[in-house]
């Protein structure tokens, strides 16, 4: 949210503003968390005949409704007010593929859906599909996915825009973030834990190195991307090792923000451009005020969407699934998935 608040201010109000590009590493942290959560939340399901259906159903309920809603809003804006929307033009093929989570080159030649941040969900859905396949084959995901992820990572060194969009997107070293999270989960399942001092060092050091301001977070080399994976894994490993100490002491408002993070992530690109656009119209080049306003307004909007849409819709659909006798019981680990998985 902070990265995009600086981006929209730079684009619409003050081109000299420095972007907080390190904020993009939040996506990498999210991918590691997702790999961890998927392993822990399905540990009791591995080996069952049709457990993949329950897993897939829960993931659909968790991801699809809000994403479809915000994509529909973006599509409506493109139809009604095309001049207001930057970096996107109406293309019905792109629109359809966006709703179906199919990677496609947009009108600017970039592999992005209508909601630009949705590229992460395209990768996430790909991971869910592979995870579901492993469950359907009654294989432990760590027996099926590591080799495939390594192949995709190696292929990333040879990809070009001549490749089909799905191949271009999926062949990316970020896929190893999921594997890192899965390996951490497997390690936790053995009952092991790090000493508190070491866990704290990994957590704090990883956060500092991930989110310190620096210019390059895009178009990373393979080794640079692997370094980011390692840092994100250090943060998650340190955090879960300290969970018994800190979890009972976490304030409710922080847990609430974590629960609402999916809404915050999807809503802020619709809201954050408003303050810099309004300030530009008024001729007020207040860059810092624009960034703070964009962030605050996005935060308020995201929390409202979580309370009024995401949470009630997710609960209603979960009840509907249970009535159809699809296993949607939520383990403790899956409750943590509301933080972003």
Tab-separated table of C-alpha atoms in Angstrom:
chain	number	residue	atom	x	y	z
A	1	UNK	CA	0.000	0.000	0.000
A	2	UNK	CA	2.858	2.372	0.782
A	3	UNK	CA	4.609	1.547	-2.482
A	4	UNK	CA	1.497	2.234	-4.524
A	5	UNK	CA	0.676	5.385	-2.555
A	6	UNK	CA	4.068	6.786	-3.584
A	7	UNK	CA	3.580	5.500	-7.132
A	8	UNK	CA	0.197	7.164	-7.652
A	9	UNK	CA	1.484	10.417	-6.156
A	10	UNK	CA	4.517	10.348	-8.434
A	11	UNK	CA	2.415	9.573	-11.495
A	12	UNK	CA	-0.410	12.026	-10.894
A	13	UNK	CA	1.048	14.820	-8.777
A	14	UNK	CA	4.826	14.951	-8.310
A	15	UNK	CA	7.067	13.126	-10.827
A	16	UNK	CA	10.130	13.883	-8.676
A	17	UNK	CA	8.854	11.832	-5.733
A	18	UNK	CA	10.985	8.805	-4.920
A	19	UNK	CA	9.037	5.549	-4.930
A	20	UNK	CA	9.180	3.200	-1.977
A	21	UNK	CA	10.001	0.279	-4.242
A	22	UNK	CA	11.007	-2.052	-1.416
A	23	UNK	CA	7.308	-2.334	-0.605
A	24	UNK	CA	7.038	-4.757	-3.522
A	25	UNK	CA	8.831	-7.353	-1.389
A	26	UNK	CA	5.632	-7.665	0.613
A	27	UNK	CA	4.407	-9.868	-2.233
A	28	UNK	CA	7.356	-12.207	-1.751
A	29	UNK	CA	6.638	-12.429	1.960
A	30	UNK	CA	3.009	-13.196	1.139
A	31	UNK	CA	4.012	-16.075	-1.159
A	32	UNK	CA	6.152	-17.699	1.558
A	33	UNK	CA	3.305	-17.354	4.057
A	34	UNK	CA	0.939	-18.909	1.519
A	35	UNK	CA	3.159	-21.971	1.055
A	36	UNK	CA	3.383	-22.371	4.823
A	37	UNK	CA	-0.370	-22.020	5.377
A	38	UNK	CA	-1.348	-24.422	2.616
A	39	UNK	CA	0.903	-27.136	4.062
A	40	UNK	CA	-0.287	-26.706	7.641
A	41	UNK	CA	-3.968	-26.391	6.799
A	42	UNK	CA	-4.012	-29.552	4.671
A	43	UNK	CA	-1.806	-31.747	6.861
A	44	UNK	CA	-4.834	-33.672	8.139
A	45	UNK	CA	-6.181	-34.103	4.594
A	46	UNK	CA	-3.207	-35.706	2.855
A	47	UNK	CA	-3.999	-39.159	1.495
A	48	UNK	CA	-7.797	-38.847	1.419
A	49	UNK	CA	-9.668	-39.755	-1.755
A	50	UNK	CA	-11.541	-36.542	-2.497
A	51	UNK	CA	-9.953	-34.054	-0.141
A	52	UNK	CA	-8.727	-31.991	-3.059
A	53	UNK	CA	-12.326	-30.923	-3.714
A	54	UNK	CA	-12.709	-29.466	-0.250
A	55	UNK	CA	-9.331	-27.762	-0.525
A	56	UNK	CA	-10.145	-26.260	-3.926
A	57	UNK	CA	-13.609	-25.186	-2.762
A	58	UNK	CA	-12.193	-23.366	0.271
A	59	UNK	CA	-9.620	-21.595	-1.871
A	60	UNK	CA	-12.297	-20.484	-4.350
A	61	UNK	CA	-14.496	-19.165	-1.549
A	62	UNK	CA	-11.537	-17.355	-0.057
A	63	UNK	CA	-10.184	-15.714	-3.217
A	64	UNK	CA	-12.791	-15.415	-5.955
A	65	UNK	CA	-15.772	-13.339	-4.685
A	66	UNK	CA	-13.866	-10.209	-3.692
A	67	UNK	CA	-11.524	-10.406	-6.673
A	68	UNK	CA	-14.437	-10.682	-9.072
A	69	UNK	CA	-16.143	-7.748	-7.355
A	70	UNK	CA	-13.166	-5.389	-7.636
A	71	UNK	CA	-12.464	-6.536	-11.191
A	72	UNK	CA	-16.075	-5.731	-12.080
A	73	UNK	CA	-15.639	-2.255	-10.586
A	74	UNK	CA	-12.480	-1.726	-12.626
A	75	UNK	CA	-14.244	-2.937	-15.769
A	76	UNK	CA	-17.154	-0.570	-15.123
A	77	UNK	CA	-14.710	2.321	-14.705
A	78	UNK	CA	-13.051	1.453	-18.021
A	79	UNK	CA	-16.433	1.484	-19.740
A	80	UNK	CA	-17.856	4.598	-18.075
A	81	UNK	CA	-14.750	6.743	-17.479
A	82	UNK	CA	-11.908	5.441	-19.646
A	83	UNK	CA	-9.927	8.696	-19.418
A	84	UNK	CA	-9.649	8.373	-15.639
A	85	UNK	CA	-8.003	4.924	-15.717
A	86	UNK	CA	-4.295	4.909	-16.547
A	87	UNK	CA	-2.318	1.880	-17.765
A	88	UNK	CA	-5.450	-0.009	-18.811
A	89	UNK	CA	-7.692	0.008	-21.846
A	90	UNK	CA	-10.872	-1.892	-22.493
A	91	UNK	CA	-10.097	-5.267	-24.012
A	92	UNK	CA	-12.753	-7.916	-23.622
A	93	UNK	CA	-10.306	-10.805	-23.982
A	94	UNK	CA	-8.194	-9.380	-21.163
A	95	UNK	CA	-11.366	-8.819	-19.133
A	96	UNK	CA	-12.558	-12.398	-19.580
A	97	UNK	CA	-9.132	-13.836	-18.791
A	98	UNK	CA	-8.952	-11.619	-15.714
A	99	UNK	CA	-12.126	-13.150	-14.294
A	100	UNK	CA	-10.857	-16.653	-15.085
A	101	UNK	CA	-7.361	-16.106	-13.594
A	102	UNK	CA	-5.782	-16.856	-16.970
A	103	UNK	CA	-2.534	-14.895	-17.524
A	104	UNK	CA	-2.693	-12.757	-20.646
A	105	UNK	CA	-0.741	-9.894	-22.191
A	106	UNK	CA	-2.670	-6.672	-21.652
A	107	UNK	CA	-2.894	-3.742	-24.049
A	108	UNK	CA	0.531	-2.515	-22.865
A	109	UNK	CA	2.181	-5.867	-23.532
A	110	UNK	CA	2.489	-6.733	-19.840
A	111	UNK	CA	1.239	-9.961	-18.282
A	112	UNK	CA	-1.348	-8.368	-16.005
A	113	UNK	CA	-5.114	-8.661	-15.525
A	114	UNK	CA	-7.430	-5.650	-15.367
A	115	UNK	CA	-6.571	-5.279	-11.702
A	116	UNK	CA	-2.816	-5.016	-12.023
A	117	UNK	CA	-2.150	-6.408	-8.539
A	118	UNK	CA	-4.046	-9.515	-9.638
A	119	UNK	CA	-0.900	-10.908	-11.258
A	120	UNK	CA	-0.014	-12.221	-7.806
A	121	UNK	CA	-3.356	-14.011	-7.612
A	122	UNK	CA	-2.744	-15.596	-11.004
A	123	UNK	CA	0.412	-17.124	-9.554
A	124	UNK	CA	-1.418	-17.998	-6.343
A	125	UNK	CA	-4.185	-19.798	-8.243
A	126	UNK	CA	-1.528	-21.704	-10.201
A	127	UNK	CA	-0.039	-22.828	-6.889
A	128	UNK	CA	-3.479	-23.854	-5.619
A	129	UNK	CA	-4.081	-25.859	-8.781
A	130	UNK	CA	-0.793	-27.736	-8.391
A	131	UNK	CA	-1.500	-28.324	-4.718
A	132	UNK	CA	-4.959	-29.655	-5.574
A	133	UNK	CA	-3.389	-31.951	-8.181
A	134	UNK	CA	-1.042	-33.400	-5.572
A	135	UNK	CA	-3.972	-34.035	-3.229
A	136	UNK	CA	-6.016	-35.559	-6.063
A	137	UNK	CA	-3.139	-37.925	-6.839
A	138	UNK	CA	-2.951	-38.717	-3.114
A	139	UNK	CA	0.646	-37.556	-3.060
A	140	UNK	CA	2.285	-35.373	-0.468
A	141	UNK	CA	2.787	-31.946	-2.132
A	142	UNK	CA	6.480	-32.033	-1.231
A	143	UNK	CA	6.848	-35.129	-3.380
A	144	UNK	CA	5.351	-33.486	-6.463
A	145	UNK	CA	6.014	-29.758	-6.403
A	146	UNK	CA	9.726	-29.173	-5.649
A	147	UNK	CA	11.007	-30.684	-8.893
A	148	UNK	CA	8.389	-28.805	-10.927
A	149	UNK	CA	9.212	-25.532	-9.189
A	150	UNK	CA	12.906	-26.031	-9.886
A	151	UNK	CA	12.167	-26.673	-13.574
A	152	UNK	CA	10.094	-23.475	-13.769
A	153	UNK	CA	12.894	-21.547	-12.054
A	154	UNK	CA	15.510	-22.813	-14.489
A	155	UNK	CA	13.196	-22.029	-17.409
A	156	UNK	CA	12.943	-18.447	-16.171
A	157	UNK	CA	16.490	-17.872	-17.407
A	158	UNK	CA	15.374	-18.461	-20.994
A	159	UNK	CA	11.894	-16.945	-21.163
A	160	UNK	CA	10.928	-14.073	-23.446
A	161	UNK	CA	7.778	-12.167	-24.355
A	162	UNK	CA	7.467	-14.461	-27.350
A	163	UNK	CA	6.303	-17.128	-24.922
A	164	UNK	CA	2.591	-17.566	-24.174
A	165	UNK	CA	1.537	-15.422	-21.238
A	166	UNK	CA	0.933	-18.339	-18.801
A	167	UNK	CA	4.379	-19.785	-19.482
A	168	UNK	CA	5.971	-16.351	-19.128
A	169	UNK	CA	4.285	-15.718	-15.766
A	170	UNK	CA	4.683	-19.156	-14.211
A	171	UNK	CA	8.346	-19.515	-15.177
A	172	UNK	CA	9.540	-17.151	-12.513
A	173	UNK	CA	11.861	-17.722	-9.556
A	174	UNK	CA	9.197	-16.291	-7.223
A	175	UNK	CA	7.620	-19.751	-7.398
A	176	UNK	CA	10.344	-20.859	-4.987
A	177	UNK	CA	8.804	-18.602	-2.331
A	178	UNK	CA	5.959	-21.109	-2.038
A	179	UNK	CA	8.440	-23.964	-1.727
A	180	UNK	CA	10.286	-22.117	1.043
A	181	UNK	CA	7.022	-21.762	2.967
A	182	UNK	CA	6.224	-25.447	2.442
A	183	UNK	CA	9.623	-26.499	3.754
A	184	UNK	CA	9.215	-24.310	6.831
A	185	UNK	CA	5.829	-25.933	7.476
A	186	UNK	CA	7.338	-29.393	7.112
A	187	UNK	CA	10.054	-28.454	9.580
A	188	UNK	CA	7.436	-27.215	12.055
A	189	UNK	CA	5.501	-30.460	11.689
A	190	UNK	CA	8.520	-32.335	13.065
A	191	UNK	CA	8.006	-30.470	16.351
A	192	UNK	CA	11.181	-28.446	16.077
A	193	UNK	CA	11.601	-24.754	16.836
A	194	UNK	CA	14.398	-22.208	16.834
A	195	UNK	CA	15.849	-20.686	19.992
A	196	UNK	CA	14.081	-17.409	20.724
A	197	UNK	CA	17.214	-15.282	20.284
A	198	UNK	CA	17.922	-16.772	16.862
A	199	UNK	CA	14.297	-16.506	15.765
A	200	UNK	CA	14.198	-12.844	16.781
A	201	UNK	CA	17.404	-12.121	14.842
A	202	UNK	CA	16.029	-13.796	11.718
A	203	UNK	CA	12.712	-11.961	12.003
A	204	UNK	CA	14.155	-8.509	12.626
A	205	UNK	CA	17.109	-8.875	10.248
A	206	UNK	CA	14.919	-10.246	7.475
A	207	UNK	CA	12.383	-7.422	7.807
A	208	UNK	CA	15.106	-4.749	7.769
A	209	UNK	CA	16.801	-6.197	4.708
A	210	UNK	CA	13.537	-6.832	2.850
A	211	UNK	CA	12.029	-3.409	3.395
A	212	UNK	CA	14.971	-1.045	3.587
A	213	UNK	CA	14.676	1.553	0.801
A	214	UNK	CA	16.667	0.537	-2.260
A	215	UNK	CA	16.104	1.028	-5.968
A	216	UNK	CA	15.913	-2.433	-7.507
A	217	UNK	CA	13.098	-4.865	-6.769
A	218	UNK	CA	11.974	-5.591	-10.347
A	219	UNK	CA	13.704	-7.523	-13.142
A	220	UNK	CA	15.908	-9.312	-10.629
A	221	UNK	CA	18.522	-11.818	-11.664
A	222	UNK	CA	18.013	-15.378	-10.508
A	223	UNK	CA	20.508	-14.995	-7.653
A	224	UNK	CA	18.940	-11.705	-6.540
A	225	UNK	CA	15.493	-13.318	-6.507
A	226	UNK	CA	16.804	-16.278	-4.522
A	227	UNK	CA	18.231	-13.838	-1.978
A	228	UNK	CA	14.785	-12.252	-1.567
A	229	UNK	CA	13.250	-15.719	-1.124
A	230	UNK	CA	15.796	-16.459	1.591
A	231	UNK	CA	15.087	-13.174	3.404
A	232	UNK	CA	11.321	-13.717	3.280
A	233	UNK	CA	11.807	-17.264	4.546
A	234	UNK	CA	13.913	-15.948	7.440
A	235	UNK	CA	11.106	-13.577	8.429
A	236	UNK	CA	8.465	-16.322	8.371
A	237	UNK	CA	10.676	-18.885	10.117
A	238	UNK	CA	11.517	-16.385	12.836
A	239	UNK	CA	7.881	-15.359	13.248
A	240	UNK	CA	6.465	-18.868	13.585
A	241	UNK	CA	9.232	-19.797	16.030
A	242	UNK	CA	8.211	-16.882	18.234
A	243	UNK	CA	4.477	-17.482	17.885
A	244	UNK	CA	4.037	-19.150	21.277
A	245	UNK	CA	5.635	-16.152	22.953
A	246	UNK	CA	4.021	-13.293	21.075
A	247	UNK	CA	0.674	-14.616	19.806
A	248	UNK	CA	-1.139	-14.257	23.170
A	249	UNK	CA	0.172	-10.692	23.452
A	250	UNK	CA	-0.793	-9.420	20.007
A	251	UNK	CA	-3.363	-6.608	20.190
A	252	UNK	CA	-6.757	-7.227	18.654
A	253	UNK	CA	-6.482	-4.339	16.217
A	254	UNK	CA	-3.340	-5.859	14.705
A	255	UNK	CA	-5.032	-9.216	14.220
A	256	UNK	CA	-7.978	-7.396	12.667
A	257	UNK	CA	-5.676	-5.683	10.157
A	258	UNK	CA	-4.177	-9.055	9.341
A	259	UNK	CA	-7.610	-10.560	8.777
A	260	UNK	CA	-8.519	-7.660	6.484
A	261	UNK	CA	-5.277	-7.741	4.498
A	262	UNK	CA	-6.828	-9.338	1.406
A	263	UNK	CA	-9.425	-6.576	1.169
A	264	UNK	CA	-6.751	-3.958	1.757
A	265	UNK	CA	-4.604	-5.448	-0.990
A	266	UNK	CA	-7.346	-5.505	-3.614
A	267	UNK	CA	-9.128	-2.256	-2.764
A	268	UNK	CA	-6.224	0.156	-2.399
A	269	UNK	CA	-5.431	0.391	-6.156
A	270	UNK	CA	-8.975	1.700	-6.678
A	271	UNK	CA	-8.762	4.247	-3.856
A	272	UNK	CA	-5.144	5.421	-3.556
A	273	UNK	CA	-5.115	7.343	-6.887
A	274	UNK	CA	-7.889	9.685	-5.680
A	275	UNK	CA	-5.961	12.010	-3.302
A	276	UNK	CA	-3.118	12.818	-5.751
A	277	UNK	CA	-5.622	13.289	-8.598
A	278	UNK	CA	-7.692	15.709	-6.497
A	279	UNK	CA	-4.619	17.616	-5.313
A	280	UNK	CA	-3.406	17.904	-8.905
A	281	UNK	CA	-6.773	19.347	-9.947
A	282	UNK	CA	-6.526	21.870	-7.122
A	283	UNK	CA	-2.957	22.778	-8.045
A	284	UNK	CA	-1.621	21.741	-4.635
A	285	UNK	CA	1.694	19.843	-4.992
A	286	UNK	CA	1.572	18.414	-1.461
A	287	UNK	CA	3.419	15.147	-2.039
A	288	UNK	CA	3.727	13.932	1.546
A	289	UNK	CA	0.101	14.795	2.284
A	290	UNK	CA	-0.909	12.942	-0.873
A	291	UNK	CA	0.958	9.777	0.138
A	292	UNK	CA	-0.414	9.828	3.692
A	293	UNK	CA	-3.938	10.571	2.469
A	294	UNK	CA	-3.827	7.817	-0.147
A	295	UNK	CA	-2.644	5.325	2.451
A	296	UNK	CA	-5.196	6.382	5.093
A	297	UNK	CA	-8.117	6.475	2.685
A	298	UNK	CA	-7.182	3.066	1.293
A	299	UNK	CA	-6.958	1.686	4.811
A	300	UNK	CA	-10.436	2.933	5.710
A	301	UNK	CA	-11.947	1.667	2.453
A	302	UNK	CA	-10.286	-1.734	2.768
A	303	UNK	CA	-11.514	-2.246	6.317
A	304	UNK	CA	-15.050	-1.299	5.319
A	305	UNK	CA	-14.996	-3.719	2.397
A	306	UNK	CA	-13.716	-6.458	4.683
A	307	UNK	CA	-16.500	-5.879	7.225
A	308	UNK	CA	-19.340	-5.311	4.766
A	309	UNK	CA	-18.416	-7.669	1.924
A	310	UNK	CA	-15.513	-10.074	2.319
A	311	UNK	CA	-16.243	-11.473	5.766
A	312	UNK	CA	-20.022	-11.947	5.421
A	313	UNK	CA	-19.751	-13.324	1.877
A	314	UNK	CA	-17.006	-15.760	2.846
A	315	UNK	CA	-19.006	-16.964	5.832
A	316	UNK	CA	-22.192	-17.359	3.797
A	317	UNK	CA	-20.444	-19.343	1.067
A	318	UNK	CA	-18.706	-21.529	3.640
A	319	UNK	CA	-22.082	-22.391	5.166
A	320	UNK	CA	-23.420	-23.161	1.703
A	321	UNK	CA	-20.497	-25.488	1.028
A	322	UNK	CA	-21.002	-27.307	4.313
A	323	UNK	CA	-24.625	-27.851	3.430
A	324	UNK	CA	-23.475	-29.469	0.214
A	325	UNK	CA	-21.343	-31.807	2.298
A	326	UNK	CA	-18.057	-30.396	1.055
A	327	UNK	CA	-15.428	-30.513	3.781
A	328	UNK	CA	-14.836	-26.881	4.650
A	329	UNK	CA	-13.926	-27.239	8.297
A	330	UNK	CA	-11.238	-24.689	9.116
A	331	UNK	CA	-8.196	-25.732	11.118
A	332	UNK	CA	-6.224	-23.364	13.299
A	333	UNK	CA	-3.659	-22.992	10.536
A	334	UNK	CA	-6.330	-22.121	7.976
A	335	UNK	CA	-7.638	-19.373	10.247
A	336	UNK	CA	-4.202	-17.830	9.911
A	337	UNK	CA	-4.653	-17.921	6.124
A	338	UNK	CA	-7.001	-14.954	6.530
A	339	UNK	CA	-3.868	-12.874	7.013
A	340	UNK	CA	-3.266	-13.195	3.283
A	341	UNK	CA	-3.305	-16.760	2.066
